[in-house]
PDB file of N, CA and C in Angstrom:
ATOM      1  N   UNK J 293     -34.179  31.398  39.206  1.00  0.00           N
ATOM      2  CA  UNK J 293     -33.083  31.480  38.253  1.00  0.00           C
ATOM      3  C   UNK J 293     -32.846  32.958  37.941  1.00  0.00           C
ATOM      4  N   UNK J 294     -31.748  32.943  37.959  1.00  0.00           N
ATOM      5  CA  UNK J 294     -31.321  35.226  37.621  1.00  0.00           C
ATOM      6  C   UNK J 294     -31.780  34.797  36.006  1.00  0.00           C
ATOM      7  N   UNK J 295     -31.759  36.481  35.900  1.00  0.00           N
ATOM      8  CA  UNK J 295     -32.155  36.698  34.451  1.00  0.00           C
ATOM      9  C   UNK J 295     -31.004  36.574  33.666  1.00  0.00           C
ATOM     10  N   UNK J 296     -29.306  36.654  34.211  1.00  0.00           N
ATOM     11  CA  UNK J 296     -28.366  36.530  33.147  1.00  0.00           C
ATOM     12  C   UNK J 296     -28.287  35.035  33.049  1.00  0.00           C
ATOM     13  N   UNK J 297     -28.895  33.910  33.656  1.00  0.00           N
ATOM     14  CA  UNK J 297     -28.761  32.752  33.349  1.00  0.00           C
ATOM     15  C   UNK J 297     -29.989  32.346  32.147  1.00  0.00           C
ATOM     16  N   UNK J 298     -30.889  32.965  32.773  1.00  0.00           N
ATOM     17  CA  UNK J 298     -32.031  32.667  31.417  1.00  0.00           C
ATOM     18  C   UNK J 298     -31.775  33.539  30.019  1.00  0.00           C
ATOM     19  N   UNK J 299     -31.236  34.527  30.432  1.00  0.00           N
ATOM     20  CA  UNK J 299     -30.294  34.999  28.903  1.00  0.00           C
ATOM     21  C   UNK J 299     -29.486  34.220  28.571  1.00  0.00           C
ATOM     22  N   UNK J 300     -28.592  33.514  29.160  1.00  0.00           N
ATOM     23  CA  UNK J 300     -27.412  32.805  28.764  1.00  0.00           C
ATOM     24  C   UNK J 300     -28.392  31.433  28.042  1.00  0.00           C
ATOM     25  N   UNK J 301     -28.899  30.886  28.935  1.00  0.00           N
ATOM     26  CA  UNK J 301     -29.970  29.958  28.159  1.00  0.00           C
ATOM     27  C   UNK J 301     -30.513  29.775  26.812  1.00  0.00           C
ATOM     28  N   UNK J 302     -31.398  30.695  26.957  1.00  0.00           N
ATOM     29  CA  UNK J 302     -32.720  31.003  25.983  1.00  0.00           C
ATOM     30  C   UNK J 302     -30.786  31.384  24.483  1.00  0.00           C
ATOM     31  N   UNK J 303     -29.967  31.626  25.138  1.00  0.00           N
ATOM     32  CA  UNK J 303     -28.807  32.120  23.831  1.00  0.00           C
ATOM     33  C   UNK J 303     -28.407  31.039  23.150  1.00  0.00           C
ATOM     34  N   UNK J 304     -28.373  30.224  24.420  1.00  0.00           N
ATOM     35  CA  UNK J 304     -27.637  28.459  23.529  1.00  0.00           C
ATOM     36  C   UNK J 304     -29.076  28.025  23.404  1.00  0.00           C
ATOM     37  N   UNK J 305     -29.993  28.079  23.694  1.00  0.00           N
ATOM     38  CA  UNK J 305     -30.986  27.430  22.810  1.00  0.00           C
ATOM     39  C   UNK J 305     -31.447  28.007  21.581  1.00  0.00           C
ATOM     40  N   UNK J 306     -31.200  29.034  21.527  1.00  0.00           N
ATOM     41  CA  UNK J 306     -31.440  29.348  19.831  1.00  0.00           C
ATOM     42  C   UNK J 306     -30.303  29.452  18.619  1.00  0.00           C
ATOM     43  N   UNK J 307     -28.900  29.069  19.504  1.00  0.00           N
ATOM     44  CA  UNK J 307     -27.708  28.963  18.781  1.00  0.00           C
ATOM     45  C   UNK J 307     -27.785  27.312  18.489  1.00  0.00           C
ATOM     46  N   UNK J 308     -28.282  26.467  18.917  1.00  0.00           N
ATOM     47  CA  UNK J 308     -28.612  25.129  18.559  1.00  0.00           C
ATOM     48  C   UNK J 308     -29.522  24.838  18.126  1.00  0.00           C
ATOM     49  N   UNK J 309     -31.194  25.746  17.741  1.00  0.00           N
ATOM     50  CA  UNK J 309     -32.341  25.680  16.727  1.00  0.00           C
ATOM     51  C   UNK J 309     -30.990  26.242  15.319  1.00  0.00           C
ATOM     52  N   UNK J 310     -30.445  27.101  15.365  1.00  0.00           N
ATOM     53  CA  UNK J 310     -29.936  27.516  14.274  1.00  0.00           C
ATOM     54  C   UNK J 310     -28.622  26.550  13.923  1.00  0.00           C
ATOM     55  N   UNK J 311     -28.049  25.880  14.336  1.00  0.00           N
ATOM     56  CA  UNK J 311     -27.448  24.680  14.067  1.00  0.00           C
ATOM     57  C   UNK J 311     -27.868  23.924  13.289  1.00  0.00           C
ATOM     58  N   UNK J 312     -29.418  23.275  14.477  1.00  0.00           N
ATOM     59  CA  UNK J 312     -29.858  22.325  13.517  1.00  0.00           C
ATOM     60  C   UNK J 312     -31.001  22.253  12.403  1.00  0.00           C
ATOM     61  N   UNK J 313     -31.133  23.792  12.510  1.00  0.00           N
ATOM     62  CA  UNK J 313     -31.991  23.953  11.163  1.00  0.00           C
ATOM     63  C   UNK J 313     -31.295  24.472   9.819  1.00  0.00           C
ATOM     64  N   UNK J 314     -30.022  24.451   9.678  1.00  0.00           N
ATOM     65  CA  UNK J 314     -29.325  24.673   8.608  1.00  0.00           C
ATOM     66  C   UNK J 314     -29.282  23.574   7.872  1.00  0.00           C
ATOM     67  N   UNK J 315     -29.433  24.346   6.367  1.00  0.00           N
ATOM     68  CA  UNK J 315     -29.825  23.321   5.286  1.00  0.00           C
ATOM     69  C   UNK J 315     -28.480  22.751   4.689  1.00  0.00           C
ATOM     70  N   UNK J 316     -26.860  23.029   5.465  1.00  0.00           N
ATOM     71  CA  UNK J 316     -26.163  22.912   5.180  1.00  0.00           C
ATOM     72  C   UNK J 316     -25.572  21.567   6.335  1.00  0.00           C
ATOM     73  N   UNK J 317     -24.869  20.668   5.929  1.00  0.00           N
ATOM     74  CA  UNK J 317     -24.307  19.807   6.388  1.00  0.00           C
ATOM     75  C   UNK J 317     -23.197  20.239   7.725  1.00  0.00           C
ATOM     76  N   UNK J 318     -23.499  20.357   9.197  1.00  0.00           N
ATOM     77  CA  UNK J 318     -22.032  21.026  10.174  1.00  0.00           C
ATOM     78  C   UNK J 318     -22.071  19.869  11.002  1.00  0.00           C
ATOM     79  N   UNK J 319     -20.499  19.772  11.101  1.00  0.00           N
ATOM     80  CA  UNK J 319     -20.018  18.650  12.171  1.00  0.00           C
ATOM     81  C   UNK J 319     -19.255  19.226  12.505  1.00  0.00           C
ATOM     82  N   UNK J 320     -18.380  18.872  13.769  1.00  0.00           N
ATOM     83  CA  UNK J 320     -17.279  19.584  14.880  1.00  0.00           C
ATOM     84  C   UNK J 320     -16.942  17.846  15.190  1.00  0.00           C
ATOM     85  N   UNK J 321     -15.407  18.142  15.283  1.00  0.00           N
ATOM     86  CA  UNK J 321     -14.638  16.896  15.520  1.00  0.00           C
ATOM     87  C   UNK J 321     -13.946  17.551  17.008  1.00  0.00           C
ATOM     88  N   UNK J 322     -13.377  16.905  17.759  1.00  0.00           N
ATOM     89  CA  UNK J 322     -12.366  17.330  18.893  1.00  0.00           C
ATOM     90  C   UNK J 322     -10.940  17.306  18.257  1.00  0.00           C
ATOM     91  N   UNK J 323      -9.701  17.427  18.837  1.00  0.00           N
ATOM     92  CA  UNK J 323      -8.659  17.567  18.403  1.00  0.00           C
ATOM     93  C   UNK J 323      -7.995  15.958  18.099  1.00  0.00           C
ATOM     94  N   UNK J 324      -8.446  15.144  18.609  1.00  0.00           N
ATOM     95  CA  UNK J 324      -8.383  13.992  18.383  1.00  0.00           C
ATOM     96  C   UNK J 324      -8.730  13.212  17.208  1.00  0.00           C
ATOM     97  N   UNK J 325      -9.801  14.229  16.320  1.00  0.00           N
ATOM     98  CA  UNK J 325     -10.617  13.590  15.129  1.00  0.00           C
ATOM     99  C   UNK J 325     -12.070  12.887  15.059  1.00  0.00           C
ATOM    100  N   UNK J 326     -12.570  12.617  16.655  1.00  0.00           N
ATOM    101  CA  UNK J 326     -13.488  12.436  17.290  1.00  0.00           C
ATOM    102  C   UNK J 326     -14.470  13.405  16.447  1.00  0.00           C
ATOM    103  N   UNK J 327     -15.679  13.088  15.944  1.00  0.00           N
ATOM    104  CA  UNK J 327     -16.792  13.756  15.965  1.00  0.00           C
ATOM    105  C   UNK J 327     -17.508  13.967  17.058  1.00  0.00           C
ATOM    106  N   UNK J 328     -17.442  15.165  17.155  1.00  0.00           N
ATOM    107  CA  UNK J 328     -18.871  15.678  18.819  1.00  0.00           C
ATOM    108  C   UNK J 328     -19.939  15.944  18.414  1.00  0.00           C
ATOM    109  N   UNK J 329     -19.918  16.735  17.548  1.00  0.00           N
ATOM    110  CA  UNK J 329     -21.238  17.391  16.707  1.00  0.00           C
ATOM    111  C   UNK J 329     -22.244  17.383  15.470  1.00  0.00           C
ATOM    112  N   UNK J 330     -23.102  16.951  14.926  1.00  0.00           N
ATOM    113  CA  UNK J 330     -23.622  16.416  13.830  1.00  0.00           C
ATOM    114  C   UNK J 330     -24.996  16.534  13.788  1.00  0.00           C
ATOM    115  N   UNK J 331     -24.808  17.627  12.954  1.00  0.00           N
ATOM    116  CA  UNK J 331     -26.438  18.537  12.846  1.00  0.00           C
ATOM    117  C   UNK J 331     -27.300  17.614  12.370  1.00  0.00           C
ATOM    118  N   UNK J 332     -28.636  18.205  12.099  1.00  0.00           N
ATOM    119  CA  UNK J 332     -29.845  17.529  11.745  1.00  0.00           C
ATOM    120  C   UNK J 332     -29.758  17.190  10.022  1.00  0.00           C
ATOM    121  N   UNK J 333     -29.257  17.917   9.785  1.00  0.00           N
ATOM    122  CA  UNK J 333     -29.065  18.130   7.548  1.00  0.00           C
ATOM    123  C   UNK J 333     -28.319  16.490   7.327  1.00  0.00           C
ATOM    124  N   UNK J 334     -26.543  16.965   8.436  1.00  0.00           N
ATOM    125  CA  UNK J 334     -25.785  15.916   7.779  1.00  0.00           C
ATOM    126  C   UNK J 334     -26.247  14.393   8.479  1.00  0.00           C
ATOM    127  N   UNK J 335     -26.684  14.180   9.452  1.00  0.00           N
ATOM    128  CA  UNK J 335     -27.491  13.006   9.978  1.00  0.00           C
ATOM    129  C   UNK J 335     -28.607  12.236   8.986  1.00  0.00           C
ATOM    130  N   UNK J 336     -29.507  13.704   8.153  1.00  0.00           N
ATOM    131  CA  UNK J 336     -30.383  12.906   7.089  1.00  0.00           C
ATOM    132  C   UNK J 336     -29.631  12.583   6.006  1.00  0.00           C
ATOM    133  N   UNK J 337     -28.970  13.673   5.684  1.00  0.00           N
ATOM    134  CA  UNK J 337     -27.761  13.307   4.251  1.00  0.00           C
ATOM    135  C   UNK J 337     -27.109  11.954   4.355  1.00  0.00           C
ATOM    136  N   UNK J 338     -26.361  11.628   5.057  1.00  0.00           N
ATOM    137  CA  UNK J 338     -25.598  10.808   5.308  1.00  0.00           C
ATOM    138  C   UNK J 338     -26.025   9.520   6.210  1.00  0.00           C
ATOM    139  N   UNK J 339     -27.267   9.526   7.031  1.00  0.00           N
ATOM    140  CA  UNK J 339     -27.869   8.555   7.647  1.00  0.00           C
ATOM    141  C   UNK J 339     -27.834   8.038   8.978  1.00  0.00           C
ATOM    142  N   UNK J 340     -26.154   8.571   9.733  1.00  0.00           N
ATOM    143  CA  UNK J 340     -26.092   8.235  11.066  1.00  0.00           C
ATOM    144  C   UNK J 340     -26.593   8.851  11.875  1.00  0.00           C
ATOM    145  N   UNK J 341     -26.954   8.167  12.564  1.00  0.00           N
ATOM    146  CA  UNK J 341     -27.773   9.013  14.051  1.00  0.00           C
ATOM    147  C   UNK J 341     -26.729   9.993  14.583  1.00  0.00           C
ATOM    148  N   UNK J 342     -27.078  10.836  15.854  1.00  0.00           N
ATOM    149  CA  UNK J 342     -25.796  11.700  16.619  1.00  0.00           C
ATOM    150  C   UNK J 342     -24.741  10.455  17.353  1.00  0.00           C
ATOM    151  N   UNK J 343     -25.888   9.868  17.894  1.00  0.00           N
ATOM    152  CA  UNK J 343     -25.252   8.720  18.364  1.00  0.00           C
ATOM    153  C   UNK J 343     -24.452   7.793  17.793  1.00  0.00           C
ATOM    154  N   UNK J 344     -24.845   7.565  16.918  1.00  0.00           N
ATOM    155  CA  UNK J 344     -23.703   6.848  16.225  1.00  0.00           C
ATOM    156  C   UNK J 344     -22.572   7.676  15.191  1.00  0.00           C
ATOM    157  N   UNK J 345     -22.701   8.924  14.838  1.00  0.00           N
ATOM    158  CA  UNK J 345     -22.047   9.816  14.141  1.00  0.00           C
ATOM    159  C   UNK J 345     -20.702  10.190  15.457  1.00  0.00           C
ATOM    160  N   UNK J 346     -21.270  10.344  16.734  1.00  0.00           N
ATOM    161  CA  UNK J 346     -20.350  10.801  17.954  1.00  0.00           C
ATOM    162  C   UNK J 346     -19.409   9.558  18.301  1.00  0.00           C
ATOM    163  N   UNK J 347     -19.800   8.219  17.885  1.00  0.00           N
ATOM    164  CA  UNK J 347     -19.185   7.043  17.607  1.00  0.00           C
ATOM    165  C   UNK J 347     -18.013   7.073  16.607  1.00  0.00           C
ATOM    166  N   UNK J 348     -17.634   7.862  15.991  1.00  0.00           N
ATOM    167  CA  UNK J 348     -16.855   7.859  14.899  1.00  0.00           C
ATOM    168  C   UNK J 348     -15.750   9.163  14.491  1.00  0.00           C
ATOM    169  N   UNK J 349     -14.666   8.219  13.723  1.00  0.00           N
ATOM    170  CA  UNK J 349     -13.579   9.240  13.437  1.00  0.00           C
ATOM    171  C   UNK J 349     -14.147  10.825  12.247  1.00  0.00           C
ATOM    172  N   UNK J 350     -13.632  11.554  11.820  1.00  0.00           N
ATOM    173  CA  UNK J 350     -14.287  12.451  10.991  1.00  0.00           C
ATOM    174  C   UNK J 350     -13.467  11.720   9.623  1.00  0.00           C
ATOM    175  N   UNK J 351     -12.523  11.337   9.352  1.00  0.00           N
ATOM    176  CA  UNK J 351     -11.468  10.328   8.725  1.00  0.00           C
ATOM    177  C   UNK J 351     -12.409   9.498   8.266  1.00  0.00           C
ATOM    178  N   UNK J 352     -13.036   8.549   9.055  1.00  0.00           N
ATOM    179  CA  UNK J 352     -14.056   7.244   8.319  1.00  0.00           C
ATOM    180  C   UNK J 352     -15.498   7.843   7.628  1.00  0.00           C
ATOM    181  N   UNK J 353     -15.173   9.320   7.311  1.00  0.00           N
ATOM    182  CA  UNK J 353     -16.497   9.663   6.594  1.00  0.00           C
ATOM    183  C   UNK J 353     -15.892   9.446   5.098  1.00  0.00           C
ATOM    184  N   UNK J 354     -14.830   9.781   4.713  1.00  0.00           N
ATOM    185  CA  UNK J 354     -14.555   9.959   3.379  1.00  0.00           C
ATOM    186  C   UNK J 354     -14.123   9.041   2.814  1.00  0.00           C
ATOM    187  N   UNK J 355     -14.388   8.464   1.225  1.00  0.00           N
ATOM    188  CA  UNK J 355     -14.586   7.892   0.726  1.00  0.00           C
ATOM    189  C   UNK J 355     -12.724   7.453   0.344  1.00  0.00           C
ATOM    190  N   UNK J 356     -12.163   8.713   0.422  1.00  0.00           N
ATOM    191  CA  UNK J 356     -11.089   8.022  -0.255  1.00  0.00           C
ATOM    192  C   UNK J 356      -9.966   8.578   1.065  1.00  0.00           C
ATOM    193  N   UNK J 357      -8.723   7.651   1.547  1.00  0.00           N
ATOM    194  CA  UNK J 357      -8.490   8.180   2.862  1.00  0.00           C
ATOM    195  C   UNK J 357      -7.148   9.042   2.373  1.00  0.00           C
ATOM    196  N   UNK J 358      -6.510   9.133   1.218  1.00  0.00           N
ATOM    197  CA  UNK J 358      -5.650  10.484   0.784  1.00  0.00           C
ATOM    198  C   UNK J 358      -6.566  11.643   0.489  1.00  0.00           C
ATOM    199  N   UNK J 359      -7.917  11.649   0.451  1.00  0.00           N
ATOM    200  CA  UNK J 359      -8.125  12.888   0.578  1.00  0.00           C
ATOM    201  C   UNK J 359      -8.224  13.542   1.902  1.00  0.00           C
ATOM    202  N   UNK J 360      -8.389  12.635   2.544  1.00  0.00           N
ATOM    203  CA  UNK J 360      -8.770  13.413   4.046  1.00  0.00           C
ATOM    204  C   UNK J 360      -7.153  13.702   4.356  1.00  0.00           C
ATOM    205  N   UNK J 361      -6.547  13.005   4.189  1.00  0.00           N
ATOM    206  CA  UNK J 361      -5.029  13.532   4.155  1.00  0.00           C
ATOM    207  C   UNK J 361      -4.521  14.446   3.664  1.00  0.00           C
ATOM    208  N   UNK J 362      -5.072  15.084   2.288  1.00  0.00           N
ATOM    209  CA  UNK J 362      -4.759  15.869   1.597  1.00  0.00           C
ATOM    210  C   UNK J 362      -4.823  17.216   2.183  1.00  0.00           C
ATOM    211  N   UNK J 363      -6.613  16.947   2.701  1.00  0.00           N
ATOM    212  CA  UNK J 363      -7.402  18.075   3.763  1.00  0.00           C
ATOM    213  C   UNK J 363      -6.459  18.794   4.398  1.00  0.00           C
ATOM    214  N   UNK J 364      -6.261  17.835   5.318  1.00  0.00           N
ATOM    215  CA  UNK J 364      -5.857  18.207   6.884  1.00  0.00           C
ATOM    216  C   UNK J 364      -3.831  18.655   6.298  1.00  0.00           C
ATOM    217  N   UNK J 365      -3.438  17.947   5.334  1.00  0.00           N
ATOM    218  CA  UNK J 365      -2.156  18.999   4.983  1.00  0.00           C
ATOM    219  C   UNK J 365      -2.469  20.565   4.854  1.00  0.00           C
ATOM    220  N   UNK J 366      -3.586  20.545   3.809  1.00  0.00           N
ATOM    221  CA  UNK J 366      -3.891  22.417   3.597  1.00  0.00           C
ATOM    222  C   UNK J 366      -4.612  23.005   4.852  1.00  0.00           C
ATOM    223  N   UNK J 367      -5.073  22.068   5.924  1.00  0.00           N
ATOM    224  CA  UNK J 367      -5.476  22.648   7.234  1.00  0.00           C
ATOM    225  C   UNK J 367      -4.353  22.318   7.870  1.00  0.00           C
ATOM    226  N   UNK J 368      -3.491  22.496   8.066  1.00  0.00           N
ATOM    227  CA  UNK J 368      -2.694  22.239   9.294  1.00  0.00           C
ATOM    228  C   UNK J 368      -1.736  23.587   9.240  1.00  0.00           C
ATOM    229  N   UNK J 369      -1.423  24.927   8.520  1.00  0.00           N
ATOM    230  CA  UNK J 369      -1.248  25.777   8.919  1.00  0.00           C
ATOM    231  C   UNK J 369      -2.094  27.296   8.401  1.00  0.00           C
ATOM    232  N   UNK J 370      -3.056  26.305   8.623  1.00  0.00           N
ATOM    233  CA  UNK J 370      -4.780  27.917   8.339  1.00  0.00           C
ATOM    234  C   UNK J 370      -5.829  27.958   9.054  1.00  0.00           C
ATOM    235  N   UNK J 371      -5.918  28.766   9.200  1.00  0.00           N
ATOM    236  CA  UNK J 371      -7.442  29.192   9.758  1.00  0.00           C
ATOM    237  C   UNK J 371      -8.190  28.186   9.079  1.00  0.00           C
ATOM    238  N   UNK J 372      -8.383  28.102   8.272  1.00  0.00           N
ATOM    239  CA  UNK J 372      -9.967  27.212   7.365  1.00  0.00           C
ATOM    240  C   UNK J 372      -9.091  27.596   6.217  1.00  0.00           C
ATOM    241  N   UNK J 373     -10.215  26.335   5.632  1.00  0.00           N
ATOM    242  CA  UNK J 373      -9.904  25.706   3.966  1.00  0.00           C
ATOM    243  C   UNK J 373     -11.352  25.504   3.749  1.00  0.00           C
ATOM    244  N   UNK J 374     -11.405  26.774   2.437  1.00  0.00           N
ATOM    245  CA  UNK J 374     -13.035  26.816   1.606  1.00  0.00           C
ATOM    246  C   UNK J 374     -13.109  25.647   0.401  1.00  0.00           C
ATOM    247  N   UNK J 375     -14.243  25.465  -0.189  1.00  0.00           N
ATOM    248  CA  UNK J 375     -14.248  24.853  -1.048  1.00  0.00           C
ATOM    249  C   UNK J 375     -13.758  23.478  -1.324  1.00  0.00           C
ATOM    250  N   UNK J 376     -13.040  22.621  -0.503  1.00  0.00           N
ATOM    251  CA  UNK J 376     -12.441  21.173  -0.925  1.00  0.00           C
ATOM    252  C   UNK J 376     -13.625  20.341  -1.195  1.00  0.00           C
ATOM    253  N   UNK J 377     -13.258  20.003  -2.211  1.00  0.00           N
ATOM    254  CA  UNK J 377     -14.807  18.557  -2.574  1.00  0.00           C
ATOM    255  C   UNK J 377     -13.528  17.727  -2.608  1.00  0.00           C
ATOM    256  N   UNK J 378     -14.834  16.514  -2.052  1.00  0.00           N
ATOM    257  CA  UNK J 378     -14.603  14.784  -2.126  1.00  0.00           C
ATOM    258  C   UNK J 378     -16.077  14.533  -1.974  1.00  0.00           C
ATOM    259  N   UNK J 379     -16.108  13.175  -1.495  1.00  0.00           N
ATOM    260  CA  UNK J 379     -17.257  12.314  -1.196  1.00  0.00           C
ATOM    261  C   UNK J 379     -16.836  11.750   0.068  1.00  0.00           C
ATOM    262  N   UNK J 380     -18.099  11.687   0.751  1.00  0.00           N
ATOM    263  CA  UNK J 380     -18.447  10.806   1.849  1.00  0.00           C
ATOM    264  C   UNK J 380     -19.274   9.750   1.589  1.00  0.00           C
ATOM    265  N   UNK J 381     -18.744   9.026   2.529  1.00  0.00           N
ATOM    266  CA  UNK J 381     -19.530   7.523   2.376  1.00  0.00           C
ATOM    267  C   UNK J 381     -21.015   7.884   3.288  1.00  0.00           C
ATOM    268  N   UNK J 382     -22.005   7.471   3.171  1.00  0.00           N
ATOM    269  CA  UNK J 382     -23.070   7.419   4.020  1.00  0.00           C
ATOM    270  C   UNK J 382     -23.409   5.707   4.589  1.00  0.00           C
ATOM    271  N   UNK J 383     -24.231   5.969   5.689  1.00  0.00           N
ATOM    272  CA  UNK J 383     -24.221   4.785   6.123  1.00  0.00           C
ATOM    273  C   UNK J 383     -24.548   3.835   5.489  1.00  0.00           C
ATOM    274  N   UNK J 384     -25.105   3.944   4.476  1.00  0.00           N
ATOM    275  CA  UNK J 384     -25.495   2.483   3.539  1.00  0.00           C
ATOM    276  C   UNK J 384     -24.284   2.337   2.837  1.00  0.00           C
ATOM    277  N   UNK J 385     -23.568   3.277   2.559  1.00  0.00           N
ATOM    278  CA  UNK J 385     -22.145   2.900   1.759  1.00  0.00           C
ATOM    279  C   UNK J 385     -22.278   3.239   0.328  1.00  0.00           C
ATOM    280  N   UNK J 386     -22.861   4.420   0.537  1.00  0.00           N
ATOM    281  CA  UNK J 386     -23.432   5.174  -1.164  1.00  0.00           C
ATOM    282  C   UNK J 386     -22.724   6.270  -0.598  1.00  0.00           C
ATOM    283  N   UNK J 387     -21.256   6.670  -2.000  1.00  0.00           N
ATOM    284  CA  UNK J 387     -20.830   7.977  -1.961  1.00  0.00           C
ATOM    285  C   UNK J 387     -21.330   9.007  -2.117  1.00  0.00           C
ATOM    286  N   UNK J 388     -21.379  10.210  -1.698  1.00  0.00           N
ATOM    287  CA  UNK J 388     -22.295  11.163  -1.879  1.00  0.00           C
ATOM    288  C   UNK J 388     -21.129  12.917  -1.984  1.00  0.00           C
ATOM    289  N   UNK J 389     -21.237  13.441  -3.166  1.00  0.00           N
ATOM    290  CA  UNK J 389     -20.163  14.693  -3.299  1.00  0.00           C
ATOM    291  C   UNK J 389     -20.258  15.694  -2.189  1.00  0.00           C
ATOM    292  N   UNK J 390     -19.832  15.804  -1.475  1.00  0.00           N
ATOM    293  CA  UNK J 390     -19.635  17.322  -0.784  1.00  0.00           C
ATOM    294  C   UNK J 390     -18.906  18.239  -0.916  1.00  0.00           C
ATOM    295  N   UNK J 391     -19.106  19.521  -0.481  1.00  0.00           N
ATOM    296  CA  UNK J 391     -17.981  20.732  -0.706  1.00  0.00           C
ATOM    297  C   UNK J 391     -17.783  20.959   0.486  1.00  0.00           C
ATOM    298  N   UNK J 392     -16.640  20.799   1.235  1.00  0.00           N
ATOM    299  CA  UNK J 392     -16.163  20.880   2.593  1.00  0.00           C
ATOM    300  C   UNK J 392     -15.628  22.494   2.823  1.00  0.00           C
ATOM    301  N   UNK J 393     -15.883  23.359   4.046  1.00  0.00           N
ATOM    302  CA  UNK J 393     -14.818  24.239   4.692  1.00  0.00           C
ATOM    303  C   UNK J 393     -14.961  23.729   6.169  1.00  0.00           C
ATOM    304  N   UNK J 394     -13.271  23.884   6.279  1.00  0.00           N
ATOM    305  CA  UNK J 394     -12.972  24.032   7.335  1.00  0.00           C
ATOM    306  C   UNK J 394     -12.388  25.238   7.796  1.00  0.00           C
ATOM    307  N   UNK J 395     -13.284  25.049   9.698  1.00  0.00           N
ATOM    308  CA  UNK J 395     -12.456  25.980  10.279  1.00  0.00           C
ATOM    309  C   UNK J 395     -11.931  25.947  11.903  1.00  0.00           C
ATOM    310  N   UNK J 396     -11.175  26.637  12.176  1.00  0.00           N
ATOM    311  CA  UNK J 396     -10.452  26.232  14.254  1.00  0.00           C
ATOM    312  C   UNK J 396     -11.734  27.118  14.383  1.00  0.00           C
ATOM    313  N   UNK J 397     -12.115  26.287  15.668  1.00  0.00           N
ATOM    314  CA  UNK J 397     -12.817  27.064  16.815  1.00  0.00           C
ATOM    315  C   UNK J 397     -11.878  27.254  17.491  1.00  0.00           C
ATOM    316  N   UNK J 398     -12.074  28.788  18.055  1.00  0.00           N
ATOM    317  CA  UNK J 398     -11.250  29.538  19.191  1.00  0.00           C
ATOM    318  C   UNK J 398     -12.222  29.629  20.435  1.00  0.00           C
ATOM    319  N   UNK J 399     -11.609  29.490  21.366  1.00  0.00           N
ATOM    320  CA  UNK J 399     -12.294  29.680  22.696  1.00  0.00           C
ATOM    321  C   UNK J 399     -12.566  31.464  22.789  1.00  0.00           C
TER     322      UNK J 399
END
């Protein structure tokens, strides 16, 4: 293996220890609303596995569905939106408060 591949490596493996050791809740949806991504924090917070979190809309997390509407109005011409609280449902179906930012990933 060249050494710029084991650099490139050893880079995404410690950009994904630092993912999933944040004490903060991160998910990544696709453009579709699809969840892809669902760290180790919001999996215990909230209860779904990756597997079943990658099963699901980012929409069927929140408790009330005009807020996620509300969201995605003040995201739909910004970079990111700091600070929005609501609640998410967790898998047992116990609301739980969060403080949401969003932001676009750029290639």
């Amino acid at each position: 293996m060249s050494e710029d591949l084991k650099q490139i490596r050893n880079r995404i493996q410690r950009l994904q220890r630092i993912f999933n050791s944040s004490a903060e809740m991160i998910m990544t949806a696709d453009r579709s609303g699809r969840i892809t991504d669902f760290n180790i924090c919001a999996q215990r917070t909230l209860g779904y596995r990756l597997k079943e979190a990658r099963a699901r809309e980012a929409r069927s997390l929140f408790e009330d569905p005009k807020a996620f509407a509300h969201l995605m109005s003040q995201f739909k011409d910004r970079e990111s939106v700091r600070g929005f609280r609501t609640r998410f449902l967790s898998a047992s179906g116990a609301a739980i408060a969060v403080e949401l930012t969003l932001s676009r990933l750029h290639n």
